[in-house]
Coordinates of C-alpha atoms in Angstrom, one line a residue:
X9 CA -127.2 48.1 150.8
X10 CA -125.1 50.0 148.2
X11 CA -121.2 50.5 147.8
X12 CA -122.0 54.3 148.9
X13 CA -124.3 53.6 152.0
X14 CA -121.6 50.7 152.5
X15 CA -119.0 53.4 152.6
X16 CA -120.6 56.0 154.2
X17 CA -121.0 53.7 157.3
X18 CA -116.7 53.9 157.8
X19 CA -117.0 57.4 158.5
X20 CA -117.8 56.9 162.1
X21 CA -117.5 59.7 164.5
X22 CA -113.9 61.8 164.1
X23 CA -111.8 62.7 167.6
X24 CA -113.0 65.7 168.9
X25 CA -111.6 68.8 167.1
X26 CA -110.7 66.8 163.8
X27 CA -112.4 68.1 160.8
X28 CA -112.1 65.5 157.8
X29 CA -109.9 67.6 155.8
X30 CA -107.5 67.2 159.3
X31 CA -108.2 63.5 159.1
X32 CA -107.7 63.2 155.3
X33 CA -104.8 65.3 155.5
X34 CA -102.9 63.7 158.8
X35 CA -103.8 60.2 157.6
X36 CA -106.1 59.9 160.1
X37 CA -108.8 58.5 157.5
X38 CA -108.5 57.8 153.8
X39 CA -110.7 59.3 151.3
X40 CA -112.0 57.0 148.9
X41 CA -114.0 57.7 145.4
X42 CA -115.4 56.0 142.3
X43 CA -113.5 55.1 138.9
X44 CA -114.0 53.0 135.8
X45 CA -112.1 50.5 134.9
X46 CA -112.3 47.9 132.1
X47 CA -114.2 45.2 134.8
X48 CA -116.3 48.0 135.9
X49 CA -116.4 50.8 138.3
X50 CA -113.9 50.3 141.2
X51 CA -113.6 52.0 144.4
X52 CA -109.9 53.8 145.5
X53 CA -108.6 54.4 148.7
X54 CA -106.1 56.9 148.9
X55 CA -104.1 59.1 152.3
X56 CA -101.3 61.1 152.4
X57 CA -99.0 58.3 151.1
X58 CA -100.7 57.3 147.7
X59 CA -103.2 54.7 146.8
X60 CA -103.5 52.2 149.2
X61 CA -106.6 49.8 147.8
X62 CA -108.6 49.1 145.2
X63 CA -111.6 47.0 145.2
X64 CA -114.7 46.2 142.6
X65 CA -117.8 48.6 143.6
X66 CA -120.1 45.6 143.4
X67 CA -118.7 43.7 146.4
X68 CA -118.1 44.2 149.9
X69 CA -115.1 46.7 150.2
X70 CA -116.6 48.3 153.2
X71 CA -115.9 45.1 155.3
X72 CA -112.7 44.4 153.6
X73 CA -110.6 48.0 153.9
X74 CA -111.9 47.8 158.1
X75 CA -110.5 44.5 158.2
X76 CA -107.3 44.9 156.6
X77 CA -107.0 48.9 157.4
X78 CA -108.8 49.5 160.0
X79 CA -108.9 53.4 159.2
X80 CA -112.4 55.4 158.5
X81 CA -113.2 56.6 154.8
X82 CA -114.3 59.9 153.7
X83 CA -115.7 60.6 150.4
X84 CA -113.0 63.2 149.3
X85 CA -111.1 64.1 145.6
X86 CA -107.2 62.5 145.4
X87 CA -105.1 65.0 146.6
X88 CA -104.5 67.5 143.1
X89 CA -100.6 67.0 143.0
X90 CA -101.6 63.5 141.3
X91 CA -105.3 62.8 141.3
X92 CA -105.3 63.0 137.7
X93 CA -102.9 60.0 137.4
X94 CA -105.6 57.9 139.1
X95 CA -107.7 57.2 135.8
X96 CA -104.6 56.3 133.9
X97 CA -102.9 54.1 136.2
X98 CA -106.1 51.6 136.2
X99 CA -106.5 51.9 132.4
X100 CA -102.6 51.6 131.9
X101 CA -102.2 48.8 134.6
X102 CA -99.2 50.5 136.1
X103 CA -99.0 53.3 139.1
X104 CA -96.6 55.3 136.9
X105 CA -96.7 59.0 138.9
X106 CA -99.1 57.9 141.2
X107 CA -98.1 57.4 144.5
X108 CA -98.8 53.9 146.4
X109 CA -99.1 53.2 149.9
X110 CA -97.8 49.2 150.4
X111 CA -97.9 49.6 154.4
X112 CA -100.3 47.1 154.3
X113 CA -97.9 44.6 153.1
X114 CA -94.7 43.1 154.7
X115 CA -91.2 44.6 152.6
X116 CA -90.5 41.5 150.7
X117 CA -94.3 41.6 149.1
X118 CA -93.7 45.2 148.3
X119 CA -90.8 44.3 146.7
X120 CA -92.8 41.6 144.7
X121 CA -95.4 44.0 143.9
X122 CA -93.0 46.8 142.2
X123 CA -91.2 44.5 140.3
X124 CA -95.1 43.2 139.2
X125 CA -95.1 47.1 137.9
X126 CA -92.7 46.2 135.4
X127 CA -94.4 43.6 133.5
X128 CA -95.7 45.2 130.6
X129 CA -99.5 45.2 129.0
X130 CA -100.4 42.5 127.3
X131 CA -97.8 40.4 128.7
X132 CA -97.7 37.6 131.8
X133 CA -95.4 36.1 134.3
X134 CA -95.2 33.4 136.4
X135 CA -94.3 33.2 139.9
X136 CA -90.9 31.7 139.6
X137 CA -90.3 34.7 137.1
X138 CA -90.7 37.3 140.0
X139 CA -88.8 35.2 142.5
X140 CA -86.0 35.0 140.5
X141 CA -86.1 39.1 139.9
X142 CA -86.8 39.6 143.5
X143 CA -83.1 37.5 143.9
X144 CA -84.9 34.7 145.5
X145 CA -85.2 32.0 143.4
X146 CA -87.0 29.5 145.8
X147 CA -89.7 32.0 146.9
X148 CA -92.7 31.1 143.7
X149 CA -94.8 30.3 146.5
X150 CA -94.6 32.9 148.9
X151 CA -94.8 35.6 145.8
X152 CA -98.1 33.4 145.0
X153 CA -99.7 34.7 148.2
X154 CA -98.4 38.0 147.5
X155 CA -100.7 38.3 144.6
X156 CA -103.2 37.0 146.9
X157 CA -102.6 40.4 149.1
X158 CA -102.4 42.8 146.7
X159 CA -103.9 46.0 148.3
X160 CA -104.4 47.8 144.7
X161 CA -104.8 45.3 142.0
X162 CA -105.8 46.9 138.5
X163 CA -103.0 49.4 139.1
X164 CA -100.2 47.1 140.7
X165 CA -100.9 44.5 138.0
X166 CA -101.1 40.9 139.5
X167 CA -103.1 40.1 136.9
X168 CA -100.0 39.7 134.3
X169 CA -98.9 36.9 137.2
X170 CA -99.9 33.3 136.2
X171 CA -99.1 30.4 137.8
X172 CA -95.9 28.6 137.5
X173 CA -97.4 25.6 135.4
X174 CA -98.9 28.4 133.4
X175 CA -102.3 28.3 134.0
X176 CA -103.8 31.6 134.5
X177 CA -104.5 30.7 138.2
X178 CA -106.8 32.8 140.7
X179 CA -107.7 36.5 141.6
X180 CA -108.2 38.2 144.4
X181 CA -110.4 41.5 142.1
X182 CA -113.6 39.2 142.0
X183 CA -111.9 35.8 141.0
X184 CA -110.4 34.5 137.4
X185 CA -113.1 35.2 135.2
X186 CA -112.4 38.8 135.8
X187 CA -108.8 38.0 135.4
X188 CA -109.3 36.2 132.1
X189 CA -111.6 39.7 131.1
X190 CA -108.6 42.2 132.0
X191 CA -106.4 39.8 130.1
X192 CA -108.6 39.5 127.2
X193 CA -108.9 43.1 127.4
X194 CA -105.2 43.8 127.1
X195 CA -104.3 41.2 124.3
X196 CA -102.8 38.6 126.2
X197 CA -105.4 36.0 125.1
X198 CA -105.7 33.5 128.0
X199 CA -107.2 31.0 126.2
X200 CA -103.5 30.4 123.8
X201 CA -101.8 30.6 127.4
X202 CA -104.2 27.5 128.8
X203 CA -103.5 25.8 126.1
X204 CA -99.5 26.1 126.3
X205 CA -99.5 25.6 129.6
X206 CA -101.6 22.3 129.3
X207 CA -99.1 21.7 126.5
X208 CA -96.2 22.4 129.4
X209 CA -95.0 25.1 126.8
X210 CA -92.9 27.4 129.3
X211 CA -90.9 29.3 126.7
X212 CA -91.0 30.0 123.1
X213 CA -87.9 30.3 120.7
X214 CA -87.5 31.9 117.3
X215 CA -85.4 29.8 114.9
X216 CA -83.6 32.8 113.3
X217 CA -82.4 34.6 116.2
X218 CA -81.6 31.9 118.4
X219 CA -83.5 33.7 121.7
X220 CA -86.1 32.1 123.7
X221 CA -88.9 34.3 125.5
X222 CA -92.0 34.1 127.7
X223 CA -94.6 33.1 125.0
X224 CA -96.1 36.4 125.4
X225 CA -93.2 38.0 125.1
X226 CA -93.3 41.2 122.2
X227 CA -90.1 40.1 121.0
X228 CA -91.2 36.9 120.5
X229 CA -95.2 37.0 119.3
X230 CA -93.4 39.5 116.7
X231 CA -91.5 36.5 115.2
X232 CA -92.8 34.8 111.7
X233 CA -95.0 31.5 113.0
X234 CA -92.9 29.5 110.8
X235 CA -90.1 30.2 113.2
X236 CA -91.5 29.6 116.7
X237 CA -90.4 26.3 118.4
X238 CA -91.4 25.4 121.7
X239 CA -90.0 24.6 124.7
X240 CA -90.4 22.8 128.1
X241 CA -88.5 25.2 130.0
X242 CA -85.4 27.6 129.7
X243 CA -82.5 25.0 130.2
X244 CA -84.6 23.0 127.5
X245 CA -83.9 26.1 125.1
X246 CA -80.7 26.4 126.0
X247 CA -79.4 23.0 125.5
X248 CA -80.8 23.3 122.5
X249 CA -78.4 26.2 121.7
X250 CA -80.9 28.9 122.4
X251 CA -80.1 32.0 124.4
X252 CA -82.3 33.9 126.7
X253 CA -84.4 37.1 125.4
X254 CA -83.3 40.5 127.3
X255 CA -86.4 41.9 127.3
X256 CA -88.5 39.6 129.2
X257 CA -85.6 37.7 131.1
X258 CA -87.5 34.1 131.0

């Protein structure tokens, strides 16, 4: 069975009285449609309140939105105030203007999952960097199944999140080769982060300014080779009289 026919089959039967653009409109339902993206096409999910999932077209969404949702989809157009913003919120990896809907998701992961906005393209974090932005510093674990939950990955970027030992790790958009694809595709090349991480490289310095980054950090990959030292970890770089970059806050 396709993704449509999938799809179609969450319609179901309305209340009595409720047209779709009632149930669209009240919440009732979500509409969904069809976008690319550079993994493929992707269904979205959207209601009154702003995106609430994303999922890859090739797999079963159908079963996962009624598990986690447990709302009926209609085939509809994003509302028009941002509709438009959908195409370039999945390209750009951030919602931007568009509008999310995290009720899916306990406060403190949708506090994880905006501060995940902020990690720019091209760039990764690990766990312990969000739980430390989120002002809990012993939480790497619990933001690890966060990304695990992510209702609208491609747009809320959990991709950029790697693992605290700095392997690129898993993901819940098809697994990590599609992860290591959207990475690829953005110019974070996950192949140099394996190999730091299997090189326990957390942060990277640059000899002339004295200011240690995450290695894929634009202040940092902008620095001449010749003065890049590594580093085991931040208090590593700072005893060796290194100060921390205020751009990427390692």
């Amino acid at each position: 069975m396709n993704i449509e026919r999938q799809l179609e089959g969450l319609t179901g039967p309305l209340p009595d009285g409720i047209t779709e653009g009632v149930a669209l409109g009240t919440g009732i339902a979500d509409g969904y449609d069809f976008y690319d993206s550079p993994v493929g096409q992707v269904v979205v999910t959207f209601n009154p309140n702003g995106v609430s999932s994303l999922g890859l077209a090739s797999e079963d969404f159908a079963g996962y939105f009624t598990q986690r949702h447990g709302r009926s989809l209609i085939r509809a157009e994003a509302p028009s105030a941002w509709s438009g913003h959908v195409a370039s919120a999945i390209e750009a990896g951030t919602p931007g203007r568009l509008p999310v809907d995290l009720r899916s998701v306990t406060d403190f992961q949708a506090r994880i999952l905006r501060i995940t906005t902020t990690i720019p393209k091209g760039e990764v974090r690990p766990y312990g960097w969000l739980a430390r932005e989120a002002a809990r510093p012993g939480a790497a674990r619990a933001v690890g199944s966060t990304m695990a939950r992510n209702p609208i990955p491609l747009i809320i970027p959990c991709h950029r999140v790697v693992r605290s030992d700095g392997t690129i790790g898993a993901y819940s958009l098809g697994g990590p080769h599609v992860k290591w694809e959207l990475l690829t595709h953005e110019g974070a090349d996950p192949v140099h982060l394996e190999d730091l991480a299997e090189h326990q490289v957390r942060v990277q310095g640059n000899r002339s300014t004295h200011i240690f980054c995450n290695p894929t950090c634009r202040a940092i990959r902008r620095s001449k080779p010749e003065n890049v030292v590594s580093f085991k970890s931040g208090r590593a770089a700072e005893a060796a009289g290194f100060r921390a970059c205020e751009l990427c806050r390692p």
